[in-house]
Amino acid sequence: MSKSRLQNMASRARKPIHVTIRKSAQVPGQLFGYSLQSIRLLSLALDASPGTVLSLEVFEDVGVVHQTGGTLASQTKSGLETNPVSDRALELWKTFSNWLTAIASGQLPLATTRFEIYLARRHTGKLVALFHAAKTEEQAKAALDHARDVLWGAAPKYPKKKKLAETIAPFVNHVLNVASQDAVALIVRFELSVAVRDPLRDLRPKVAAKWVRPESVELVIKYAHGWIKEKLDGLLMEGKAAALSVDEFNAEIMAYLPRVDFRQILTAIAGTLDLSDDTIAAEQVRTYVRQLDLIEYSEEDVIESINNFLRASAERAAWSKAGLVHENSFDDYEESLINYWKNKRATHRLIHKSLSGVERGQLLLADCGTHQQRLQGLEVPAFFTPGSFHALAEEQTVGWHPEYETLLRPGGNDGDPK
């Protein structure tokens, strides 16, 4: 089946329209490192039990405090450019050293805290793998002894110790201090977590299992991630700790879910529309606007029609790209609109013979504008059906004035029939 007229209109929509779409957080470099924290927080929030409090940059990159008193200190690392957990990685040893400092100061209670390094990309190292695998005190001691052999050399003289790079030496020596008992307990409570595919894609099965059908997952993730970031940024601007209750998070998402329940509605996903003066001027010469001129539509109503037309065009493209609406469904939707228009036009021709062509056109457009036509059995946004009728009017498949086909021809409205 060939592309529907509605899809063709989407591809030919003029460029002055400005549609704002939130971009993916998956960008390289430092920006991704910052975004990774809120993505990890969202993932942990999806698993958190009631009463849990989550935070960013309070006592760790991402912190989780459970109602039972348990704590997770999660250090997030993108790993886009280097391996942050290799045996001699500065990031690895600095993280463990900072944890030991926080334990010694009482900021992180060793008995109730779990320690995590979360990687956005799959990396590993021999030493961090040993630390991760150590689940008993004996295993942790053995892992630390092996780290000393690798980085310091054989005991008791540790001949390699003085040859450590200056960048990592203070941190390695702090962690491998033979007299430290905290390091042993820290290793027992440490785990290395790695994204299965990537941090964002790993959220999808969690969201689907917790809340919604698969076709709604991307919208929920986008909303949840944006809400968390906006909430925590607002707290920081107020000089408060960037912490939120998982109960508040769950309540917010539960309130949002009815808006993306695809068993009932198709939600607009294309973004916001900036209807500038240049955009309006560009649309004024198009056929669907000329059709409005034939029935003497007011300037205000013409602008509203332009808005509906452009938003519907953008939405058709967005739904198609996202795979939310099948191509054949647009064809079916179009045929339903045309049939409705034909029936209404025939009815008006019979019962409104006394009205002028302008008046009958205005009445026909009003009827079509309030028509509620479902797409794939789903309710569409209020602007979509009127905008789709205007797309058909652009093709002259439908029209409002009884003589619209004649009047739209060059010189066709010279006599200006009413």
Short mmCIF file of C-alpha atoms in Angstrom, two decimals:
data_model
loop_
_atom_site.label_atom_id
_atom_site.label_comp_id
_atom_site.label_asym_id
_atom_site.label_seq_id
_atom_site.Cartn_x
_atom_site.Cartn_y
_atom_site.Cartn_z
CA MET A 1 0.00 0.00 0.00
CA SER A 2 1.32 3.43 -0.86
CA LYS A 3 1.98 6.05 1.76
CA SER A 4 -1.14 7.79 2.98
CA ARG A 5 -1.76 11.44 2.22
CA LEU A 6 -1.42 12.13 5.92
CA GLN A 7 2.08 10.66 5.98
CA ASN A 8 3.01 12.59 2.86
CA MET A 9 1.88 15.76 4.59
CA ALA A 10 4.14 14.93 7.52
CA SER A 11 7.14 14.58 5.24
CA ARG A 12 6.36 17.83 3.43
CA ALA A 13 5.61 19.95 6.52
CA ARG A 14 7.46 23.27 6.26
CA LYS A 15 10.67 23.83 8.22
CA PRO A 16 9.96 27.02 10.27
CA ILE A 17 8.27 24.82 12.90
CA HIS A 18 10.47 24.36 15.95
CA VAL A 19 9.91 21.10 17.80
CA THR A 20 11.72 20.61 21.10
CA ILE A 21 12.58 17.02 21.92
CA ARG A 22 14.61 16.01 24.94
CA LYS A 23 17.83 14.49 23.70
CA SER A 24 19.21 11.20 24.96
CA ALA A 25 21.54 11.34 27.93
CA GLN A 26 23.88 9.02 26.04
CA VAL A 27 26.57 11.53 25.01
CA PRO A 28 30.31 11.12 25.45
CA GLY A 29 32.61 12.82 27.91
CA GLN A 30 32.04 14.59 31.15
CA LEU A 31 28.39 15.41 30.45
CA PHE A 32 27.59 11.70 30.29
CA GLY A 33 29.35 11.22 33.62
CA TYR A 34 27.02 13.72 35.24
CA SER A 35 23.94 12.31 33.51
CA LEU A 36 24.94 8.79 34.53
CA GLN A 37 24.38 9.64 38.17
CA SER A 38 20.70 10.48 37.70
CA ILE A 39 20.22 7.46 35.43
CA ARG A 40 21.69 5.19 38.10
CA LEU A 41 19.53 6.85 40.72
CA LEU A 42 16.46 6.17 38.58
CA SER A 43 17.44 2.51 38.25
CA LEU A 44 17.86 2.18 42.01
CA ALA A 45 14.57 4.00 42.62
CA LEU A 46 12.77 1.42 40.50
CA ASP A 47 14.02 -1.33 42.83
CA ALA A 48 13.71 0.57 46.11
CA SER A 49 11.27 -0.40 48.84
CA PRO A 50 8.85 2.12 50.42
CA GLY A 51 10.49 4.55 52.82
CA THR A 52 13.81 4.61 50.94
CA VAL A 53 15.60 7.94 50.40
CA LEU A 54 17.88 8.43 47.38
CA SER A 55 20.44 11.18 46.88
CA LEU A 56 23.01 12.62 44.49
CA GLU A 57 26.38 13.96 45.66
CA VAL A 58 25.40 13.88 49.33
CA PHE A 59 27.63 11.16 50.74
CA GLU A 60 28.46 9.57 47.36
CA ASP A 61 27.72 10.02 43.64
CA VAL A 62 24.50 8.13 44.27
CA GLY A 63 23.32 7.26 47.76
CA VAL A 64 20.50 5.04 48.96
CA VAL A 65 19.31 4.95 52.55
CA HIS A 66 16.76 2.24 53.28
CA GLN A 67 14.06 2.55 55.91
CA THR A 68 15.70 -0.37 57.73
CA GLY A 69 18.91 1.66 58.10
CA GLY A 70 21.00 0.03 55.38
CA THR A 71 22.97 2.30 53.05
CA LEU A 72 24.36 1.98 49.52
CA ALA A 73 27.24 4.22 48.45
CA SER A 74 27.45 4.01 44.65
CA GLN A 75 30.33 5.54 42.70
CA THR A 76 29.33 5.87 39.02
CA LYS A 77 31.89 5.75 36.22
CA SER A 78 31.17 6.10 32.51
CA GLY A 79 34.26 4.31 31.24
CA LEU A 80 33.84 5.94 27.83
CA GLU A 81 37.51 6.77 27.29
CA THR A 82 39.54 4.65 29.73
CA ASN A 83 39.15 1.64 31.99
CA PRO A 84 38.41 3.12 35.43
CA VAL A 85 38.91 -0.20 37.26
CA SER A 86 42.19 -1.44 35.79
CA ASP A 87 44.78 -2.57 38.32
CA ARG A 88 46.56 0.80 38.31
CA ALA A 89 43.60 3.08 37.56
CA LEU A 90 43.62 6.29 39.59
CA GLU A 91 39.79 6.28 39.73
CA LEU A 92 39.75 2.82 41.32
CA TRP A 93 42.21 3.53 44.13
CA LYS A 94 40.95 7.04 44.78
CA THR A 95 37.43 5.64 45.22
CA PHE A 96 38.52 3.04 47.78
CA SER A 97 40.70 5.58 49.59
CA ASN A 98 37.82 8.07 49.81
CA TRP A 99 35.56 5.35 51.18
CA LEU A 100 38.09 4.50 53.89
CA THR A 101 38.31 8.20 54.82
CA ALA A 102 34.52 8.43 55.04
CA ILE A 103 34.45 5.28 57.21
CA ALA A 104 37.12 6.64 59.55
CA SER A 105 35.25 9.95 59.94
CA GLY A 106 31.98 8.17 60.74
CA GLN A 107 30.24 9.49 57.62
CA LEU A 108 29.72 5.98 56.28
CA PRO A 109 28.97 3.37 58.97
CA LEU A 110 30.91 0.30 57.92
CA ALA A 111 28.53 -2.20 59.51
CA THR A 112 25.47 -1.09 57.51
CA THR A 113 26.91 0.30 54.25
CA ARG A 114 27.34 -1.48 50.93
CA PHE A 115 29.87 -0.04 48.51
CA GLU A 116 29.42 -0.14 44.74
CA ILE A 117 31.29 0.95 41.65
CA TYR A 118 28.82 1.15 38.78
CA LEU A 119 30.18 1.09 35.22
CA ALA A 120 28.25 2.27 32.18
CA ARG A 121 30.51 0.18 29.94
CA ARG A 122 31.90 -3.27 30.52
CA HIS A 123 35.42 -3.07 31.98
CA THR A 124 37.27 -5.16 34.51
CA GLY A 125 40.66 -5.69 36.11
CA LYS A 126 42.26 -8.60 37.92
CA LEU A 127 42.35 -6.85 41.28
CA VAL A 128 38.84 -5.36 41.20
CA ALA A 129 37.52 -8.78 40.16
CA LEU A 130 39.16 -10.30 43.23
CA PHE A 131 37.69 -7.56 45.45
CA HIS A 132 34.24 -8.16 43.98
CA ALA A 133 34.46 -11.92 44.51
CA ALA A 134 35.61 -11.65 48.14
CA LYS A 135 32.56 -12.32 50.35
CA THR A 136 34.32 -13.41 53.55
CA GLU A 137 37.00 -11.84 55.71
CA GLU A 138 39.52 -14.52 54.68
CA GLN A 139 38.84 -13.93 50.99
CA ALA A 140 39.15 -10.16 51.45
CA LYS A 141 42.50 -10.54 53.24
CA ALA A 142 43.74 -12.77 50.44
CA ALA A 143 42.62 -10.28 47.80
CA LEU A 144 44.43 -7.42 49.56
CA ASP A 145 47.57 -9.56 49.97
CA HIS A 146 47.53 -10.28 46.25
CA ALA A 147 47.13 -6.56 45.51
CA ARG A 148 50.19 -5.85 47.65
CA ASP A 149 52.20 -8.47 45.75
CA VAL A 150 51.21 -6.89 42.42
CA LEU A 151 51.70 -3.24 43.38
CA TRP A 152 54.22 -3.34 46.24
CA GLY A 153 56.12 -6.54 45.55
CA ALA A 154 56.76 -9.44 47.90
CA ALA A 155 56.48 -8.94 51.67
CA PRO A 156 58.05 -7.92 53.94
CA LYS A 157 60.26 -5.47 51.98
CA TYR A 158 57.71 -4.59 49.27
CA PRO A 159 60.38 -3.56 46.73
CA LYS A 160 57.91 -2.11 44.19
CA LYS A 161 56.25 0.25 46.66
CA LYS A 162 58.62 3.16 46.02
CA LYS A 163 58.21 2.78 42.27
CA LEU A 164 54.48 3.44 42.25
CA ALA A 165 53.37 6.34 40.05
CA GLU A 166 53.01 9.53 42.06
CA THR A 167 49.41 9.93 40.90
CA ILE A 168 48.21 6.72 42.52
CA ALA A 169 50.77 6.09 45.29
CA PRO A 170 48.94 7.98 48.13
CA PHE A 171 45.66 6.21 47.42
CA VAL A 172 47.13 2.73 46.90
CA ASN A 173 49.21 3.02 50.08
CA HIS A 174 46.17 4.17 52.05
CA VAL A 175 44.08 1.20 50.93
CA LEU A 176 46.82 -1.44 51.21
CA ASN A 177 48.01 -0.27 54.64
CA VAL A 178 48.72 -3.55 56.42
CA ALA A 179 47.51 -2.16 59.74
CA SER A 180 44.07 -1.21 58.42
CA GLN A 181 41.21 -3.50 59.39
CA ASP A 182 38.64 -1.25 57.74
CA ALA A 183 40.00 -2.16 54.31
CA VAL A 184 39.22 -5.83 54.90
CA ALA A 185 35.62 -5.10 55.92
CA LEU A 186 35.24 -2.66 53.02
CA ILE A 187 36.28 -5.31 50.48
CA VAL A 188 33.76 -7.76 51.95
CA ARG A 189 30.99 -5.20 51.44
CA PHE A 190 32.11 -4.12 47.96
CA GLU A 191 30.59 -5.06 44.60
CA LEU A 192 31.28 -4.11 41.00
CA SER A 193 28.13 -3.48 38.94
CA VAL A 194 28.21 -3.15 35.15
CA ALA A 195 25.45 -2.11 32.74
CA VAL A 196 24.20 -5.12 30.79
CA ARG A 197 23.69 -3.20 27.53
CA ASP A 198 23.85 0.46 28.52
CA PRO A 199 22.38 2.36 31.49
CA LEU A 200 19.32 3.67 29.67
CA ARG A 201 18.41 0.46 27.86
CA ASP A 202 18.78 -1.48 31.11
CA LEU A 203 15.91 0.61 32.51
CA ARG A 204 13.39 -0.66 29.97
CA PRO A 205 12.63 -4.11 31.41
CA LYS A 206 12.44 -2.61 34.90
CA VAL A 207 9.90 0.00 33.88
CA ALA A 208 7.90 -2.53 31.88
CA ALA A 209 7.82 -4.98 34.80
CA LYS A 210 6.96 -2.32 37.37
CA TRP A 211 4.41 -0.15 35.60
CA VAL A 212 3.50 -0.20 31.93
CA ARG A 213 3.22 -2.01 28.64
CA PRO A 214 6.30 -2.05 26.36
CA GLU A 215 5.04 0.68 24.01
CA SER A 216 4.82 3.15 26.91
CA VAL A 217 8.26 2.43 28.38
CA GLU A 218 10.29 5.11 26.58
CA LEU A 219 7.87 7.88 27.52
CA VAL A 220 7.87 6.84 31.17
CA ILE A 221 11.68 6.66 31.30
CA LYS A 222 11.98 10.08 29.69
CA TYR A 223 9.48 11.58 32.11
CA ALA A 224 10.93 9.86 35.21
CA HIS A 225 14.50 10.84 34.35
CA GLY A 226 13.48 14.43 33.65
CA TRP A 227 11.43 14.65 36.84
CA ILE A 228 14.31 13.37 38.99
CA LYS A 229 16.77 15.80 37.45
CA GLU A 230 14.39 18.75 37.77
CA LYS A 231 13.55 17.83 41.36
CA LEU A 232 17.16 17.46 42.49
CA ASP A 233 18.38 20.53 40.58
CA GLY A 234 15.66 22.54 42.29
CA LEU A 235 16.82 21.36 45.72
CA LEU A 236 20.41 22.28 44.92
CA MET A 237 19.38 25.78 43.82
CA GLU A 238 17.64 26.19 47.18
CA GLY A 239 20.83 25.19 48.97
CA LYS A 240 19.35 21.88 50.11
CA ALA A 241 20.68 18.35 49.84
CA ALA A 242 19.80 16.64 46.56
CA ALA A 243 17.74 13.86 48.13
CA LEU A 244 14.28 12.55 47.38
CA SER A 245 11.92 9.99 48.83
CA VAL A 246 11.14 6.96 46.71
CA ASP A 247 7.56 7.26 47.97
CA GLU A 248 7.33 10.73 46.39
CA PHE A 249 8.90 9.37 43.20
CA ASN A 250 6.43 6.49 42.97
CA ALA A 251 3.47 8.80 43.64
CA GLU A 252 4.61 11.16 40.85
CA ILE A 253 4.98 8.36 38.31
CA MET A 254 1.66 6.78 39.28
CA ALA A 255 -0.01 10.15 38.67
CA TYR A 256 1.68 10.38 35.28
CA LEU A 257 0.91 6.86 34.05
CA PRO A 258 -2.72 7.46 32.96
CA ARG A 259 -1.38 9.97 30.43
CA VAL A 260 0.62 7.26 28.66
CA ASP A 261 -1.70 4.28 29.01
CA PHE A 262 -1.67 3.14 25.40
CA ARG A 263 -4.63 0.91 26.01
CA GLN A 264 -6.66 4.12 25.95
CA ILE A 265 -4.74 7.00 24.40
CA LEU A 266 -1.88 7.99 22.12
CA THR A 267 0.12 10.69 23.87
CA ALA A 268 1.83 13.52 22.00
CA ILE A 269 5.58 12.86 21.91
CA ALA A 270 6.90 15.24 19.24
CA GLY A 271 7.53 18.15 21.61
CA THR A 272 6.46 21.76 21.85
CA LEU A 273 5.63 24.06 18.92
CA ASP A 274 7.05 27.55 18.48
CA LEU A 275 4.52 29.24 16.19
CA SER A 276 6.55 32.24 15.08
CA ASP A 277 5.42 35.08 12.80
CA ASP A 278 7.62 33.64 10.04
CA THR A 279 5.95 30.25 10.40
CA ILE A 280 2.47 31.77 10.19
CA ALA A 281 3.44 33.82 7.14
CA ALA A 282 4.84 30.75 5.40
CA GLU A 283 1.64 28.79 6.04
CA GLN A 284 -0.66 31.54 4.80
CA VAL A 285 -0.03 30.62 1.16
CA ARG A 286 -0.81 26.93 1.57
CA THR A 287 -3.96 25.36 0.20
CA TYR A 288 -5.52 24.42 3.54
CA VAL A 289 -5.30 28.06 4.67
CA ARG A 290 -6.74 29.26 1.35
CA GLN A 291 -9.63 26.89 2.01
CA LEU A 292 -10.20 28.68 5.33
CA ASP A 293 -10.15 32.01 3.54
CA LEU A 294 -12.95 30.79 1.25
CA ILE A 295 -15.24 30.42 4.26
CA GLU A 296 -14.08 33.71 5.80
CA TYR A 297 -12.41 32.19 8.82
CA SER A 298 -11.23 34.74 11.39
CA GLU A 299 -7.52 35.46 11.82
CA GLU A 300 -7.56 33.90 15.30
CA ASP A 301 -9.20 30.72 14.00
CA VAL A 302 -6.73 30.52 11.11
CA ILE A 303 -3.79 30.66 13.54
CA GLU A 304 -5.34 27.90 15.64
CA SER A 305 -5.79 25.81 12.48
CA ILE A 306 -2.15 26.35 11.49
CA ASN A 307 -1.10 25.21 14.96
CA ASN A 308 -3.25 22.07 14.72
CA PHE A 309 -1.98 21.27 11.22
CA LEU A 310 1.71 21.58 12.12
CA ARG A 311 1.40 19.71 15.43
CA ALA A 312 -0.50 16.87 13.77
CA SER A 313 2.17 16.66 11.03
CA ALA A 314 4.96 16.48 13.61
CA GLU A 315 3.07 13.92 15.68
CA ARG A 316 2.46 11.62 12.72
CA ALA A 317 6.19 11.60 11.99
CA ALA A 318 7.09 11.02 15.64
CA TRP A 319 4.62 8.15 16.12
CA SER A 320 5.83 6.49 12.93
CA LYS A 321 9.50 6.82 13.89
CA ALA A 322 8.82 5.46 17.38
CA GLY A 323 6.90 2.53 15.93
CA LEU A 324 3.77 3.41 17.89
CA VAL A 325 1.46 3.56 14.87
CA HIS A 326 1.57 1.18 11.91
CA GLU A 327 1.60 2.71 8.43
CA ASN A 328 -1.64 0.97 7.49
CA SER A 329 -3.35 2.51 10.51
CA PHE A 330 -2.81 5.99 9.07
CA ASP A 331 -4.49 4.84 5.86
CA ASP A 332 -7.48 3.51 7.80
CA TYR A 333 -7.65 6.69 9.86
CA GLU A 334 -7.58 8.84 6.72
CA GLU A 335 -10.38 6.87 5.07
CA SER A 336 -12.53 7.23 8.18
CA LEU A 337 -12.05 11.01 8.16
CA ILE A 338 -12.93 11.22 4.46
CA ASN A 339 -16.07 9.12 4.95
CA TYR A 340 -17.16 11.29 7.86
CA TRP A 341 -16.62 14.43 5.76
CA LYS A 342 -18.62 12.99 2.84
CA ASN A 343 -21.55 12.07 5.07
CA LYS A 344 -21.63 15.46 6.79
CA ARG A 345 -21.32 17.31 3.49
CA ALA A 346 -24.24 15.35 2.01
CA THR A 347 -26.33 15.99 5.11
CA HIS A 348 -25.68 19.73 5.01
CA ARG A 349 -26.52 19.84 1.31
CA LEU A 350 -29.97 18.44 2.08
CA ILE A 351 -30.96 20.22 5.28
CA HIS A 352 -29.14 23.55 4.98
CA LYS A 353 -30.13 24.61 1.46
CA SER A 354 -30.97 28.12 2.66
CA LEU A 355 -27.45 28.79 3.97
CA SER A 356 -24.80 30.50 1.85
CA GLY A 357 -21.74 28.59 0.72
CA VAL A 358 -19.62 30.36 3.36
CA GLU A 359 -22.06 29.45 6.11
CA ARG A 360 -22.32 25.82 5.02
CA GLY A 361 -18.53 25.64 4.85
CA GLN A 362 -18.16 27.01 8.36
CA LEU A 363 -20.73 24.52 9.65
CA LEU A 364 -19.04 21.59 7.90
CA LEU A 365 -15.61 22.53 9.28
CA ALA A 366 -17.07 22.93 12.78
CA ASP A 367 -18.56 19.43 12.61
CA CYS A 368 -15.30 17.92 11.37
CA GLY A 369 -13.27 19.85 13.95
CA THR A 370 -15.22 18.36 16.85
CA HIS A 371 -15.26 14.84 15.43
CA GLN A 372 -13.48 12.27 17.61
CA GLN A 373 -11.82 9.65 15.45
CA ARG A 374 -9.68 6.94 17.08
CA LEU A 375 -6.37 5.77 15.63
CA GLN A 376 -5.61 2.07 16.10
CA GLY A 377 -8.57 2.09 18.47
CA LEU A 378 -6.85 4.68 20.64
CA GLU A 379 -7.85 8.21 21.61
CA VAL A 380 -5.67 10.90 20.02
CA PRO A 381 -4.70 14.37 21.33
CA ALA A 382 -7.33 17.09 20.81
CA PHE A 383 -5.37 18.82 18.03
CA PHE A 384 -4.73 15.70 15.97
CA THR A 385 -8.06 15.12 14.23
CA PRO A 386 -8.61 18.80 13.25
CA GLY A 387 -4.98 18.96 12.09
CA SER A 388 -5.46 15.80 10.03
CA PHE A 389 -8.57 17.25 8.35
CA HIS A 390 -6.46 20.27 7.38
CA ALA A 391 -3.84 17.88 5.92
CA LEU A 392 -6.57 16.39 3.73
CA ALA A 393 -7.74 19.90 2.84
CA GLU A 394 -4.17 20.72 1.75
CA GLU A 395 -4.45 17.86 -0.76
CA GLN A 396 -7.98 19.05 -1.71
CA THR A 397 -9.26 15.58 -0.82
CA VAL A 398 -11.75 17.38 1.40
CA GLY A 399 -12.94 20.96 1.39
CA TRP A 400 -15.23 23.29 3.28
CA HIS A 401 -16.90 25.61 0.81
CA PRO A 402 -19.41 23.68 -1.39
CA GLU A 403 -17.55 24.92 -4.49
CA TYR A 404 -14.01 24.69 -3.09
CA GLU A 405 -12.58 22.75 -6.07
CA THR A 406 -13.68 25.42 -8.53
CA LEU A 407 -12.72 28.35 -6.31
CA LEU A 408 -9.19 27.02 -5.67
CA ARG A 409 -8.34 26.93 -9.38
CA PRO A 410 -6.35 29.91 -10.70
CA GLY A 411 -8.90 32.71 -11.18
CA GLY A 412 -11.61 30.49 -9.74
CA ASN A 413 -12.73 32.94 -7.09
CA ASP A 414 -12.86 36.03 -9.35
CA GLY A 415 -16.62 36.06 -9.07
CA ASP A 416 -16.33 35.66 -5.30
CA PRO A 417 -19.43 33.41 -4.91
CA LYS A 418 -20.85 33.11 -1.42
#
